Coordinates of C-alpha atoms in Angstrom, one line a residue:
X972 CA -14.8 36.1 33.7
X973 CA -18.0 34.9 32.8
X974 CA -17.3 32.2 30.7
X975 CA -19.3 29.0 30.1
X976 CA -18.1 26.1 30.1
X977 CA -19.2 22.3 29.3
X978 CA -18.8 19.3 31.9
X979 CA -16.2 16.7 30.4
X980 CA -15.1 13.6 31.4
X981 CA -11.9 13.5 34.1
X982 CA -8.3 13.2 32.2
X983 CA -5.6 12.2 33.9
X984 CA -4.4 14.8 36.1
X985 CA -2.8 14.6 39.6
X986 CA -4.9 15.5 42.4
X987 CA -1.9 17.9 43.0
X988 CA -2.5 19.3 39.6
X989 CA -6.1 19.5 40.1
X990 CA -5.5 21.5 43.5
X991 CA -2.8 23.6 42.3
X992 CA -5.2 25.0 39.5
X993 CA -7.7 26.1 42.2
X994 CA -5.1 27.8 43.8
X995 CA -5.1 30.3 40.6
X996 CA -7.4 32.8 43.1
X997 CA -3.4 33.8 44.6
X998 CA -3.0 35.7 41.4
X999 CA -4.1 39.1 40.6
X1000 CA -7.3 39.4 39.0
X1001 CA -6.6 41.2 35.8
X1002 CA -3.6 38.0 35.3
X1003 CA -6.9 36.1 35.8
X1004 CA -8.2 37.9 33.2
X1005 CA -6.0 38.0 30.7
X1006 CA -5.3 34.2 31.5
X1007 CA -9.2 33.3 30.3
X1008 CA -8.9 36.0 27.0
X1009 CA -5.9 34.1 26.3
X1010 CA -7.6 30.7 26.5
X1011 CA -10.6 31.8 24.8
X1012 CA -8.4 33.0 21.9
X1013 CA -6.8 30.1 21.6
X1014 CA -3.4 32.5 21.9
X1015 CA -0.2 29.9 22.8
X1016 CA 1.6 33.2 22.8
X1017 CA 0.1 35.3 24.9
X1018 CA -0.3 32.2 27.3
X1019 CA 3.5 31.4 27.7
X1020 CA 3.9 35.1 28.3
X1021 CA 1.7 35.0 31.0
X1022 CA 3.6 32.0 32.3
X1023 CA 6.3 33.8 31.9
X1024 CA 5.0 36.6 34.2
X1025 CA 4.5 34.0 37.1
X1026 CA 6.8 35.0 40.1
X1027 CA 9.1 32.2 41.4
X1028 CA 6.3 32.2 44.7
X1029 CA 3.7 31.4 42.2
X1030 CA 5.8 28.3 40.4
X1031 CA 3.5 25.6 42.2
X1032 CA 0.6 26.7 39.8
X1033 CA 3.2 26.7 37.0
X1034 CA 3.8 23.3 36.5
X1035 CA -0.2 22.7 36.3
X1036 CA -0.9 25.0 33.9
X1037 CA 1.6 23.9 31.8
X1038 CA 0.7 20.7 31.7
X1039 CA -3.2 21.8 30.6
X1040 CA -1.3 23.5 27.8
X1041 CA 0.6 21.2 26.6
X1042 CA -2.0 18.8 26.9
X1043 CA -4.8 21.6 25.0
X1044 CA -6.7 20.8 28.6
X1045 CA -8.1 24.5 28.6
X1046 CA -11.4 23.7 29.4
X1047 CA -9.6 22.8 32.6
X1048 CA -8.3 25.9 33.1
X1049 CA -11.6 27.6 31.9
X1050 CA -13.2 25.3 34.6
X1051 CA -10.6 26.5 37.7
X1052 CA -10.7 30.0 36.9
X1053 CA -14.8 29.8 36.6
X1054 CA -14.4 28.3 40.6
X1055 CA -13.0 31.6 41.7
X1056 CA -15.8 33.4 41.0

């Protein structure tokens, strides 16, 4: 996961939202990877699966991601998983 990614301006996200993304190091690594490859590629698809995947012990990062997605935030996400490494 060595992606690179640019410095952007704050949005309007939660601090809940914000924290719930760094809690992404909870799930397996190759999740993690397929998460960024999924970003990267630009693949709604493959994201929602990977949603879909999400055990209900795992809904509090959910929500988050969801909203990045919805919101084409994925430098957000880019930027959370890059924390973990």
């Amino acid at each position: 996961m060595a992606a690179t990614v640019e410095s952007q301006p704050p949005c309007s996200v939660s601090p809940v939202e914000s924290t719930n993304l760094m809690d992404l190091g909870e799930m397996p690594l190759p999740w993690r990877q397929a998460l960024e490859a999924a970003v990267l590629n630009l693949d709604r698809d493959r994201l929602q699966q990977l949603l879909d995947e999400m055990l209900p012990s795992q809904a509090h990062l959910q929500a988050p991601l969801e909203a990045c997605l919805k919101r084409f935030e994925y430098r957000r996400i880019l930027r959370a998983l890059s924390s973990l490494e």
